[in-house]
Amino acid sequence: MPISTSIYNALFRRNYVFVGSVFAGAFAFEILFDQATDKLWDNMNKGRQWKDIRHRYVQEE
Amino acid sequence: MNCLKVVAQRAATRSIVPRTAALSARSISTFESSDYKSPFAASGKKDTTRIPDFSKYKGGNPNSNKLFGYFMVGTMGVLSAAGAKATIQDFLVNMAASADVLAMAKVEVDLTAIPEGKNVIIKWRGKPIFIRHRTPDEIEEANAVKIESLRDPQTDAERVKQPEWLVMLGICTHLGCVPIGEAGDFGGWFCPCHGSHYDISGRIRRGPAPLNLEIPEYDFPEEGKLVIG
Amino acid sequence: MLARSILRPTTGAALLKTAVRNSTRRTATSSATSSNAESPRNLNIAGTVSTLTAIGSIAWYYQQYGCGFGEVHAATPAEEGLHAPKYPWDHQGWLSTFDHQSLRRGFQVYREVCASCHSLSRVPWRALVGVSHTVDEAKAMAEENEYDDEPNDQGEIQKRTGKLSDYIPSPYPNDEAARAANQGALPPDLSLITKARHGGCDYVYALLTGYPDEPPAGANVAEGLNFNPYFPGTGIAMARVLYDGLVEYEDGTPATTSQMAKDVVQFLNWAAEPEMDQRKKMGMKVIIISSVLVGLSIWVKRYKWAPIKARKIVYNPPK
């Protein structure tokens, strides 16, 4: 059985599985996407944000 | 000159209308006979039944084609659901308390300034807060009460975090007056509006109020410091 | 027909009119006749020429008279003030945050220089936390000030030390006091100044650094005012305040006039738009997601419509 058929049978054959995996995927995607874009953002603004300069002013006790 | 042109154009328009109708009727009839060539027409009379060759457009594996189609639709669903969730969440967060309200929501009190056996009233979110530094006698008195006899049964330990500090919302549970401290028949608070008597633990003992005085959320982050909220 | 005979073209320039006439006849008769077989070419020429004429005349008009709509100048350019040049602010990119080190320096400049006259009444101390200062620093600064407490049992209002939730205190109790202390001129509140002035950051920066050493010859500067070409009317009550080395930055940045002006302008921009960093980040996410979604939905549309558009319905009448 080719892999495409097994994926098809696992995910798309039954609608409730399809819709369910779409919603589950949405949550997982949101977490991953947020992490990725946050990382990208911090990379683009390196050294400009408060978290980059905070260590200069906070004395750890 | 201008007006002449307009008149002439009107005349032209009027004369054109019937002619168009006549012509379009004729033009339909010309389709069958003469010079019109359909780009779809091939040679032969009954060519409409011929099925063109679509094999160029067909993929290899019909299952993987289906898979790809569902995958694209599913991906669109995932992105839309994530976007919709984020949008709704943002709108709901928008309804939460604003930052300035939240900043006012906590009050710090310096407890070292309150001597034993004294009441202090402070304002918290616009409401009075009673803070009493209780003496050991008062704590004993509060613990000696038979809970079964109370209207709103609560032990004193349930109402305090440190027995010497009693922190309560100073609003009578009857109709919202502010009770008077160190008054009433039970050595606690007395509400002058309708005569509710509270004891030294802020529990209702006599009068119309149905419940004990409410306890706000508070904490002692360090010695001698109280944070309400 | 009268119009046509009047408009009968005699020169090449009237080719346009011929084409228009031809096109009228064409649409009117709904099918081209053999007599004007070359009309498509004429039509193309006519269309091109008329479009160019229209664009050209409009462009000429704008070039000559400017945009005719909504711009009526009541004041002369001198009264408007010199238009501030465009400065390359590093926080104004689509994807760039404020430089928070600069915000910290800018707050220092505000506190040591501007705050003696200008209020910043919409910014609470807590807003600085996590932006340019730590909690303890912000608390310490708040505690240096006294605020009115809630009325006590006798209804008297006493003073208490400041808390994080308090707003940065104003130098004057009210506008009248501010005017009285500044010869009738009201120092504006700076909370939203970069939004409130035409030119925004550029204007404030140009104003702060734009004081000439002495007013140019012929300039009319009233008593008690100072000359600044960027200020509308050129007479400004505020004198030049920023001079090299006026403040001492704790991070060792040389405190030149332009450095201080840049820092304080960036700080004031933050005061006006504290949500900017978050907003831009969210915008980036939204644009990424929605551009992918647009592509996907175009694909899905084509996918769903392809069989509908490509189908062919055949009717074979019974013999």
Coordinates of C-alpha atoms in Angstrom, one line a residue:
Chain A
M1 CA 0.0 0.0 0.0
P2 CA 1.6 3.3 -1.0
I3 CA 2.1 5.9 1.7
S4 CA -0.4 8.3 0.2
T5 CA -3.2 5.8 0.5
S6 CA -2.4 5.1 4.1
I7 CA -2.4 8.8 4.9
Y8 CA -5.6 9.2 3.0
N9 CA -7.2 6.4 4.9
A10 CA -5.9 7.7 8.3
L11 CA -6.8 11.4 7.9
F12 CA -9.2 12.2 5.1
R13 CA -11.5 9.2 4.7
R14 CA -13.8 10.0 7.6
N15 CA -15.0 13.6 7.8
Y16 CA -15.0 13.8 11.6
V17 CA -11.4 12.7 11.7
F18 CA -10.6 15.3 9.0
V19 CA -12.3 18.1 10.8
G20 CA -10.9 17.0 14.2
S21 CA -7.4 17.0 12.9
V22 CA -7.9 20.4 11.3
F23 CA -8.9 21.9 14.7
A24 CA -6.1 20.1 16.5
G25 CA -3.7 21.2 13.9
A26 CA -4.9 24.8 14.3
F27 CA -3.9 24.8 18.0
A28 CA -0.5 23.1 17.3
F29 CA 0.1 25.4 14.3
E30 CA -0.7 28.5 16.4
I31 CA 1.9 27.5 19.1
L32 CA 4.6 26.7 16.5
F33 CA 3.9 29.7 14.4
D34 CA 4.0 32.1 17.4
Q35 CA 7.3 30.6 18.5
A36 CA 8.8 30.9 15.0
T37 CA 7.6 34.4 14.4
D38 CA 8.6 35.5 17.9
K39 CA 12.1 34.2 17.3
L40 CA 12.2 35.9 13.9
W41 CA 11.1 39.1 15.4
D42 CA 13.6 39.0 18.2
N43 CA 16.3 38.2 15.6
M44 CA 15.3 41.2 13.5
N45 CA 15.3 43.5 16.5
K46 CA 18.3 42.2 18.3
G47 CA 19.7 44.5 20.9
R48 CA 16.8 46.9 20.7
Q49 CA 14.2 45.4 23.0
W50 CA 14.0 45.6 26.8
K51 CA 14.8 41.9 27.3
D52 CA 18.1 42.5 25.5
I53 CA 19.2 45.3 27.8
R54 CA 17.5 44.3 31.0
H55 CA 20.5 42.5 32.3
R56 CA 22.4 45.8 32.6
Y57 CA 19.9 47.2 35.1
V58 CA 18.8 44.2 37.1
Q59 CA 21.0 43.1 40.0
E60 CA 20.4 39.5 40.7
E61 CA 20.4 38.9 44.4
Chain B
M1 CA -22.6 74.5 -31.9
N2 CA -22.8 72.5 -28.7
C3 CA -26.5 72.4 -28.6
L4 CA -26.7 71.5 -32.2
K5 CA -24.5 68.5 -31.6
V6 CA -26.6 67.3 -28.7
V7 CA -29.8 67.5 -30.8
A8 CA -28.2 65.7 -33.6
Q9 CA -26.9 62.9 -31.3
R10 CA -30.4 62.5 -29.8
A11 CA -31.8 62.1 -33.3
A12 CA -29.2 59.6 -34.1
T13 CA -29.9 57.6 -31.0
R14 CA -33.6 57.5 -31.6
S15 CA -33.2 56.3 -35.1
I16 CA -30.7 53.6 -34.1
V17 CA -32.8 51.7 -31.5
P18 CA -35.3 49.9 -33.8
R19 CA -32.5 49.2 -36.2
T20 CA -30.5 47.4 -33.6
A21 CA -33.4 45.1 -32.8
A22 CA -33.9 44.3 -36.5
L23 CA -30.2 43.6 -37.0
S24 CA -29.8 41.4 -33.9
A25 CA -32.7 39.2 -35.1
R26 CA -31.0 38.8 -38.4
S27 CA -27.6 38.1 -36.9
I28 CA -28.9 35.1 -35.1
S29 CA -30.0 33.5 -38.3
T30 CA -26.6 34.0 -39.9
F31 CA -24.9 31.7 -37.3
E32 CA -26.2 28.6 -38.9
S33 CA -25.5 29.2 -42.5
S34 CA -22.5 31.2 -43.3
D35 CA -19.2 32.4 -42.2
Y36 CA -19.2 31.7 -38.4
K37 CA -16.7 29.1 -37.3
S38 CA -16.8 27.7 -33.8
P39 CA -13.3 27.3 -32.4
F40 CA -14.6 24.0 -30.8
A41 CA -15.8 22.5 -34.0
A42 CA -13.8 19.7 -35.4
S43 CA -14.4 18.0 -38.7
G44 CA -17.3 15.7 -39.0
K45 CA -21.0 16.3 -38.2
K46 CA -21.6 14.5 -34.9
D47 CA -18.4 15.6 -33.2
T48 CA -20.2 16.8 -30.0
T49 CA -20.1 13.3 -28.6
R50 CA -16.4 12.9 -29.0
I51 CA -14.6 13.0 -25.7
P52 CA -11.4 15.1 -25.9
D53 CA -8.2 13.6 -24.7
F54 CA -7.7 14.8 -21.1
S55 CA -4.8 12.4 -20.3
K56 CA -2.4 15.4 -20.3
Y57 CA -4.2 16.8 -17.3
K58 CA -4.4 13.6 -15.3
G59 CA -1.9 12.9 -12.7
G60 CA -0.2 9.6 -12.1
N61 CA -1.7 8.3 -8.9
P62 CA -5.4 9.3 -8.3
N63 CA -4.9 8.7 -4.6
S64 CA -2.0 11.1 -4.3
N65 CA -4.0 13.7 -6.3
K66 CA -6.9 13.3 -3.8
L67 CA -4.4 13.5 -1.0
F68 CA -3.0 16.8 -2.3
G69 CA -6.5 18.3 -2.7
Y70 CA -7.5 17.4 0.8
F71 CA -4.2 18.6 2.1
M72 CA -4.7 22.0 0.6
V73 CA -8.2 22.3 1.8
G74 CA -7.2 21.1 5.3
T75 CA -4.3 23.5 5.4
M76 CA -6.7 26.3 4.6
G77 CA -8.9 25.1 7.4
V78 CA -6.0 25.1 9.8
L79 CA -4.9 28.6 9.0
S80 CA -8.4 30.0 9.1
A81 CA -9.2 28.3 12.4
A82 CA -6.0 29.6 13.9
G83 CA -6.7 33.1 12.6
A84 CA -10.3 33.0 13.8
K85 CA -9.2 31.8 17.2
A86 CA -6.6 34.6 17.5
T87 CA -9.1 37.2 16.5
I88 CA -11.8 36.1 18.9
Q89 CA -9.2 35.8 21.7
D90 CA -8.0 39.4 21.0
F91 CA -11.6 40.7 21.2
L92 CA -12.3 38.8 24.4
V93 CA -9.0 40.0 26.0
N94 CA -10.1 43.5 25.0
M95 CA -13.0 43.2 27.4
A96 CA -10.7 42.4 30.4
A97 CA -9.9 45.0 32.9
S98 CA -7.5 47.7 31.6
A99 CA -4.0 48.1 32.8
D100 CA -4.7 51.1 34.9
V101 CA -7.5 49.3 36.7
L102 CA -5.3 46.3 37.3
A103 CA -2.5 48.5 38.6
M104 CA -4.9 49.9 41.2
A105 CA -6.1 46.5 42.1
K106 CA -3.4 45.8 44.6
V107 CA -2.8 47.8 47.7
E108 CA 0.2 47.5 50.0
V109 CA -0.2 48.2 53.7
D110 CA 2.6 48.7 56.2
L111 CA 1.5 46.7 59.2
T112 CA 4.2 47.9 61.5
A113 CA 2.3 51.2 61.9
I114 CA -0.8 49.5 63.3
P115 CA -0.6 48.9 67.1
E116 CA -2.2 46.0 68.8
G117 CA -5.9 46.4 69.4
K118 CA -6.4 49.0 66.7
N119 CA -8.5 49.2 63.6
V120 CA -7.4 50.7 60.4
I121 CA -9.6 51.4 57.4
I122 CA -8.0 51.7 54.0
K123 CA -9.6 52.1 50.5
W124 CA -9.2 49.3 48.0
R125 CA -10.9 49.4 44.6
G126 CA -13.2 52.1 46.1
K127 CA -14.3 49.9 49.0
P128 CA -13.3 50.2 52.6
I129 CA -11.1 47.5 54.0
F130 CA -11.0 46.8 57.8
I131 CA -7.7 45.7 59.2
R132 CA -7.6 44.9 62.9
H133 CA -4.5 44.0 64.8
R134 CA -6.2 41.6 67.3
T135 CA -5.0 41.0 70.9
P136 CA -4.6 37.4 72.1
D137 CA -7.7 37.9 74.2
E138 CA -9.7 38.7 71.1
I139 CA -8.3 35.8 69.2
E140 CA -9.3 33.5 72.1
E141 CA -12.8 35.1 72.2
A142 CA -13.2 34.5 68.5
N143 CA -12.2 30.9 68.8
A144 CA -14.5 30.3 71.8
V145 CA -17.7 30.9 69.8
K146 CA -19.8 27.8 69.2
I147 CA -20.0 27.6 65.4
E148 CA -23.2 25.7 65.4
S149 CA -25.1 28.6 66.9
L150 CA -24.0 31.0 64.0
R151 CA -26.1 32.1 61.2
D152 CA -23.2 31.7 58.7
P153 CA -21.1 29.1 60.3
Q154 CA -17.3 29.7 59.9
T155 CA -14.5 29.1 62.3
D156 CA -12.1 31.9 63.0
A157 CA -9.3 30.0 61.4
E158 CA -11.2 30.0 58.1
R159 CA -11.4 33.8 58.2
V160 CA -7.8 34.7 58.9
K161 CA -4.3 33.8 57.5
Q162 CA -2.5 35.0 60.6
P163 CA -4.7 35.1 63.7
E164 CA -3.5 38.5 64.9
W165 CA -4.5 40.2 61.6
L166 CA -8.1 40.3 60.6
V167 CA -8.6 41.7 57.1
M168 CA -12.2 42.2 55.9
L169 CA -14.2 44.0 53.3
G170 CA -16.0 46.7 55.4
I171 CA -19.4 46.5 53.7
C172 CA -22.4 45.2 55.6
T173 CA -23.7 42.1 53.9
H174 CA -27.3 43.3 54.5
L175 CA -27.6 46.5 52.4
G176 CA -24.0 47.7 51.9
C177 CA -23.5 50.2 54.7
V178 CA -20.1 50.6 56.3
P179 CA -20.2 49.1 59.9
I180 CA -18.7 51.0 62.8
G181 CA -15.7 49.4 64.5
E182 CA -15.4 48.5 68.2
A183 CA -19.1 48.7 68.7
G184 CA -22.1 46.4 69.0
D185 CA -23.1 43.8 71.5
F186 CA -20.3 41.3 70.5
G187 CA -17.2 43.5 70.7
G188 CA -16.8 43.7 67.0
W189 CA -18.6 45.8 64.4
F190 CA -22.0 47.3 64.4
C191 CA -23.9 48.5 61.3
P192 CA -25.9 51.6 62.2
C193 CA -28.3 51.3 59.2
H194 CA -30.3 48.3 60.3
G195 CA -28.6 47.2 63.5
S196 CA -26.4 44.2 62.4
H197 CA -23.9 43.1 65.1
Y198 CA -20.7 41.4 64.0
D199 CA -18.2 39.8 66.4
I200 CA -14.5 40.2 66.7
S201 CA -14.0 37.8 63.7
G202 CA -16.5 39.7 61.6
R203 CA -19.2 37.1 61.8
I204 CA -22.8 38.1 61.9
R205 CA -24.3 37.5 65.3
R206 CA -27.5 39.5 65.4
G207 CA -29.5 41.7 63.0
P208 CA -30.8 41.4 59.5
A209 CA -27.5 40.7 57.7
P210 CA -27.4 37.2 56.2
L211 CA -23.6 36.6 55.9
N212 CA -20.4 37.3 57.6
L213 CA -18.3 40.2 56.5
E214 CA -16.5 39.3 53.3
I215 CA -12.8 38.5 53.2
P216 CA -10.8 39.9 50.3
E217 CA -7.8 38.1 48.8
Y218 CA -4.7 39.2 50.6
D219 CA -1.2 38.0 51.3
F220 CA 1.7 38.7 53.6
P221 CA 4.7 38.7 51.2
E222 CA 7.1 39.6 53.9
E223 CA 7.1 40.4 57.6
G224 CA 5.1 43.6 58.4
K225 CA 3.7 44.0 54.9
L226 CA 0.2 43.2 53.7
V227 CA -0.8 43.1 50.0
I228 CA -4.6 43.2 49.3
G229 CA -5.7 42.0 45.9
Chain C
M1 CA -26.4 63.7 -39.4
L2 CA -26.0 67.4 -38.9
A3 CA -23.4 66.9 -36.3
R4 CA -21.5 64.6 -38.5
S5 CA -21.4 67.0 -41.3
I6 CA -20.3 69.7 -39.0
L7 CA -17.6 67.6 -37.5
R8 CA -16.5 66.2 -40.8
P9 CA -12.7 65.9 -40.4
T10 CA -10.5 68.0 -42.6
T11 CA -7.2 67.6 -40.8
G12 CA -5.2 64.7 -39.4
A13 CA -5.8 66.0 -35.9
A14 CA -9.5 65.2 -36.3
L15 CA -8.8 61.6 -36.8
L16 CA -10.0 61.1 -33.2
K17 CA -13.4 62.4 -34.1
T18 CA -13.7 60.1 -37.1
A19 CA -12.8 57.2 -34.8
V20 CA -15.4 58.2 -32.3
R21 CA -18.0 58.5 -35.0
N22 CA -17.0 55.1 -36.4
S23 CA -17.2 53.5 -33.0
T24 CA -20.6 55.0 -32.4
R25 CA -21.8 53.5 -35.6
R26 CA -20.2 50.2 -34.8
T27 CA -21.8 49.8 -31.4
A28 CA -25.1 51.1 -32.8
T29 CA -25.3 48.5 -35.5
S30 CA -23.9 45.8 -33.3
S31 CA -21.8 44.3 -36.1
A32 CA -19.0 45.6 -38.1
T33 CA -19.7 46.1 -41.8
S34 CA -17.1 45.8 -44.4
S35 CA -17.1 49.5 -45.1
N36 CA -15.0 50.3 -42.0
A37 CA -12.8 47.3 -41.8
E38 CA -9.9 49.3 -40.6
S39 CA -11.9 50.8 -37.7
P40 CA -10.2 48.6 -35.0
R41 CA -6.9 50.3 -35.7
N42 CA -8.5 53.7 -35.7
L43 CA -10.3 52.8 -32.5
N44 CA -7.0 51.8 -30.9
I45 CA -5.3 55.1 -31.9
A46 CA -8.3 57.1 -30.8
G47 CA -8.4 55.4 -27.4
T48 CA -4.7 55.8 -26.9
V49 CA -4.7 59.4 -28.0
S50 CA -7.7 60.3 -25.8
T51 CA -6.2 58.6 -22.8
L52 CA -2.9 60.3 -23.2
T53 CA -4.7 63.6 -23.7
A54 CA -6.6 63.1 -20.5
I55 CA -3.6 62.0 -18.4
G56 CA -1.5 64.8 -19.9
S57 CA -4.0 67.5 -19.2
I58 CA -4.6 66.4 -15.7
A59 CA -0.8 66.1 -15.1
W60 CA -0.3 69.5 -16.5
Y61 CA -3.0 71.0 -14.3
Y62 CA -1.6 69.4 -11.1
Q63 CA 1.9 70.5 -12.1
Q64 CA 0.7 74.0 -12.7
Y65 CA -1.8 74.5 -9.8
G66 CA -1.2 71.6 -7.4
C67 CA -4.0 69.4 -6.1
G68 CA -7.1 71.5 -6.4
F69 CA -9.0 69.7 -3.7
G70 CA -8.9 70.3 0.1
E71 CA -5.8 72.4 0.1
V72 CA -6.5 76.0 0.9
H73 CA -3.7 77.8 2.5
A74 CA -4.8 80.4 5.0
A75 CA -1.2 81.1 6.0
T76 CA 1.9 82.0 4.2
P77 CA 4.7 79.5 4.2
A78 CA 6.5 81.5 6.9
E79 CA 3.4 81.4 9.1
E80 CA 3.1 77.7 8.5
G81 CA 6.7 77.2 9.6
L82 CA 9.4 75.4 7.7
H83 CA 8.5 71.9 6.8
A84 CA 10.6 69.4 8.8
P85 CA 12.9 67.2 6.7
K86 CA 12.5 63.5 6.8
Y87 CA 14.9 61.9 9.2
P88 CA 15.8 58.2 9.0
W89 CA 14.3 57.1 12.3
D90 CA 15.4 53.6 13.1
H91 CA 12.2 52.8 14.9
Q92 CA 9.8 53.7 12.1
G93 CA 10.5 50.7 9.9
W94 CA 7.6 48.3 9.4
L95 CA 9.3 45.6 11.4
S96 CA 11.4 47.5 13.8
T97 CA 10.7 48.1 17.5
F98 CA 11.8 51.1 19.6
D99 CA 15.4 51.1 20.6
H100 CA 14.8 50.6 24.3
Q101 CA 18.2 51.8 25.3
S102 CA 17.3 55.0 23.5
L103 CA 14.0 55.2 25.3
R104 CA 15.8 55.0 28.6
R105 CA 18.1 57.8 27.6
G106 CA 15.2 59.8 26.3
F107 CA 13.3 59.4 29.6
Q108 CA 16.4 60.7 31.3
V109 CA 16.4 63.8 29.0
Y110 CA 12.7 64.3 29.6
R111 CA 13.1 64.0 33.3
E112 CA 16.2 66.3 33.6
V113 CA 15.3 68.8 30.9
C114 CA 11.7 68.9 29.6
A115 CA 9.9 68.0 32.9
S116 CA 10.6 71.4 34.4
C117 CA 8.0 72.9 32.1
H118 CA 6.2 70.1 30.2
S119 CA 3.9 67.6 31.7
L120 CA 3.6 63.9 30.6
S121 CA 0.3 63.4 32.2
R122 CA -0.9 60.3 30.4
V123 CA 2.1 58.1 31.3
P124 CA 2.0 56.3 34.6
W125 CA 5.2 55.1 36.3
R126 CA 4.2 51.5 35.8
A127 CA 4.3 52.0 32.0
L128 CA 8.1 52.4 32.3
V129 CA 8.4 48.9 33.8
G130 CA 9.6 46.4 31.3
V131 CA 10.2 49.2 28.7
S132 CA 13.1 51.2 29.9
H133 CA 13.3 50.6 33.7
T134 CA 13.1 47.8 36.2
V135 CA 10.3 47.6 38.7
D136 CA 12.6 48.8 41.5
E137 CA 13.8 51.8 39.6
A138 CA 10.3 52.8 38.6
K139 CA 9.1 52.4 42.2
A140 CA 12.0 54.4 43.5
M141 CA 11.2 57.2 41.0
A142 CA 7.5 57.1 41.9
E143 CA 8.3 57.3 45.6
E144 CA 10.2 60.5 45.1
N145 CA 6.9 62.3 44.5
E146 CA 3.9 63.0 46.7
Y147 CA 0.3 62.5 45.6
D148 CA -3.0 63.3 47.1
D149 CA -4.4 60.5 49.1
E150 CA -8.1 59.5 49.4
P151 CA -10.0 61.7 51.7
N152 CA -9.8 60.5 55.3
D153 CA -12.6 60.3 57.9
Q154 CA -12.7 64.1 58.3
G155 CA -12.8 64.6 54.5
E156 CA -9.3 66.1 54.5
I157 CA -6.9 65.1 51.7
Q158 CA -3.5 64.2 52.9
K159 CA -0.3 63.5 50.9
R160 CA 1.1 60.0 50.4
T161 CA 4.2 58.9 48.6
G162 CA 3.8 57.8 45.0
K163 CA 3.1 54.3 43.8
L164 CA 3.6 52.6 40.5
S165 CA 0.0 53.2 39.5
D166 CA 0.4 57.0 39.8
Y167 CA 1.0 59.1 36.8
I168 CA 4.1 61.1 36.2
P169 CA 3.5 64.4 38.0
S170 CA 3.0 67.6 36.1
P171 CA 5.3 70.6 36.8
Y172 CA 2.3 72.9 37.3
P173 CA -1.0 72.3 39.1
N174 CA -3.1 73.5 36.2
D175 CA -2.9 75.3 32.8
E176 CA -3.3 78.7 34.3
A177 CA -0.3 78.3 36.6
A178 CA 1.7 77.0 33.6
R179 CA 0.8 80.1 31.6
A180 CA 1.6 82.4 34.5
A181 CA 5.0 80.9 34.9
N182 CA 5.8 81.1 31.2
Q183 CA 4.8 84.6 30.2
G184 CA 1.4 83.5 28.9
A185 CA 2.6 80.6 26.8
L186 CA 1.3 77.1 27.7
P187 CA 3.9 74.4 27.5
P188 CA 1.9 71.6 25.8
D189 CA 1.5 68.2 27.4
L190 CA 4.0 65.9 25.8
S191 CA 2.1 62.5 26.1
L192 CA 0.8 62.6 22.6
I193 CA 3.0 65.3 21.0
T194 CA 4.4 63.2 18.2
K195 CA 0.8 62.4 17.2
A196 CA -0.5 65.9 17.8
R197 CA 1.9 67.8 15.5
H198 CA 2.1 67.7 11.8
G199 CA 5.3 65.9 10.9
G200 CA 5.4 64.0 14.2
C201 CA 8.9 62.9 15.2
D202 CA 10.5 64.8 12.4
Y203 CA 8.9 68.0 13.5
V204 CA 9.8 67.7 17.2
Y205 CA 13.4 66.8 16.3
A206 CA 13.7 69.6 13.8
L207 CA 12.2 72.0 16.4
L208 CA 14.6 71.0 19.1
T209 CA 17.7 71.2 17.0
G210 CA 16.6 74.0 14.7
Y211 CA 17.3 77.1 16.8
P212 CA 19.8 79.3 14.9
D213 CA 22.4 81.2 16.9
E214 CA 20.7 84.4 16.1
P215 CA 17.5 85.2 14.1
P216 CA 18.2 85.9 10.4
A217 CA 18.3 89.4 9.2
G218 CA 14.8 90.8 8.7
A219 CA 13.1 88.3 10.9
N220 CA 10.5 89.9 13.2
V221 CA 10.9 88.3 16.6
A222 CA 8.6 89.6 19.3
E223 CA 9.6 90.4 22.8
G224 CA 10.0 87.2 24.9
L225 CA 9.9 84.9 21.9
N226 CA 12.7 83.0 20.2
F227 CA 13.2 82.4 16.5
N228 CA 12.7 78.9 15.2
P229 CA 12.0 78.4 11.5
Y230 CA 10.2 75.1 12.1
F231 CA 7.7 76.5 14.5
P232 CA 4.5 77.9 12.9
G233 CA 4.9 81.6 13.0
T234 CA 8.6 81.2 13.7
G235 CA 8.2 82.9 17.2
I236 CA 8.3 80.3 19.9
A237 CA 8.2 81.0 23.6
M238 CA 10.5 78.0 24.4
A239 CA 14.1 78.9 24.1
R240 CA 16.7 76.4 23.0
V241 CA 17.2 74.0 25.8
L242 CA 19.4 71.2 24.5
Y243 CA 23.1 72.0 24.5
D244 CA 26.0 69.5 24.1
G245 CA 26.7 67.8 27.4
L246 CA 23.6 69.0 29.2
V247 CA 22.8 65.6 30.6
E248 CA 25.2 62.8 31.5
Y249 CA 24.0 59.5 30.1
E250 CA 24.6 56.6 32.4
D251 CA 25.5 54.3 29.5
G252 CA 28.3 56.6 28.4
T253 CA 26.7 57.8 25.2
P254 CA 28.1 61.3 24.3
A255 CA 25.3 63.7 25.1
T256 CA 25.4 65.8 22.0
T257 CA 22.4 68.1 21.1
S258 CA 21.3 65.8 18.3
Q259 CA 21.7 62.7 20.4
M260 CA 19.6 64.1 23.2
A261 CA 17.0 65.3 20.7
K262 CA 16.9 61.9 19.0
D263 CA 16.5 60.0 22.3
V264 CA 13.9 62.3 23.7
V265 CA 11.9 62.2 20.4
Q266 CA 12.0 58.4 20.4
F267 CA 10.9 58.5 24.0
L268 CA 8.0 60.8 23.2
N269 CA 7.0 58.6 20.3
W270 CA 6.9 55.7 22.7
A271 CA 4.8 57.8 25.1
A272 CA 2.3 58.4 22.3
E273 CA 2.3 54.9 20.9
P274 CA 3.4 52.5 23.7
E275 CA 1.7 49.7 21.8
M276 CA 3.9 50.1 18.7
D277 CA 6.2 47.1 19.2
Q278 CA 3.3 44.8 19.9
R279 CA 1.3 46.2 17.0
K280 CA 4.0 45.7 14.5
K281 CA 4.7 42.2 15.6
M282 CA 1.1 41.3 15.3
G283 CA 0.9 43.0 11.9
M284 CA 3.8 40.8 10.7
K285 CA 2.0 37.7 11.9
V286 CA -1.3 38.7 10.3
I287 CA 0.3 39.5 7.0
I288 CA 2.2 36.2 6.9
I289 CA -1.0 34.2 7.7
S290 CA -3.3 36.1 5.4
S291 CA -1.0 36.1 2.4
V292 CA -0.7 32.3 2.7
L293 CA -4.5 32.1 3.1
V294 CA -5.0 34.2 0.0
G295 CA -2.8 31.9 -2.1
L296 CA -4.6 28.8 -0.7
S297 CA -8.0 30.1 -1.3
I298 CA -7.2 31.0 -4.9
W299 CA -6.0 27.4 -5.4
V300 CA -9.0 25.9 -3.7
K301 CA -11.3 28.1 -5.8
R302 CA -9.7 26.9 -9.0
Y303 CA -9.8 23.4 -7.7
K304 CA -13.5 23.5 -7.0
W305 CA -14.4 25.4 -10.2
A306 CA -12.3 23.5 -12.7
P307 CA -14.8 20.6 -13.3
I308 CA -17.7 23.1 -13.4
K309 CA -16.1 25.4 -15.9
A310 CA -14.6 22.6 -18.0
R311 CA -17.7 20.5 -18.3
K312 CA -19.6 20.3 -21.6
I313 CA -23.3 19.5 -21.7
V314 CA -24.3 17.6 -24.8
Y315 CA -27.8 17.2 -26.1
N316 CA -28.3 14.7 -28.8
P317 CA -31.8 15.1 -30.1
P318 CA -33.6 11.8 -30.8
K319 CA -33.6 11.0 -34.5

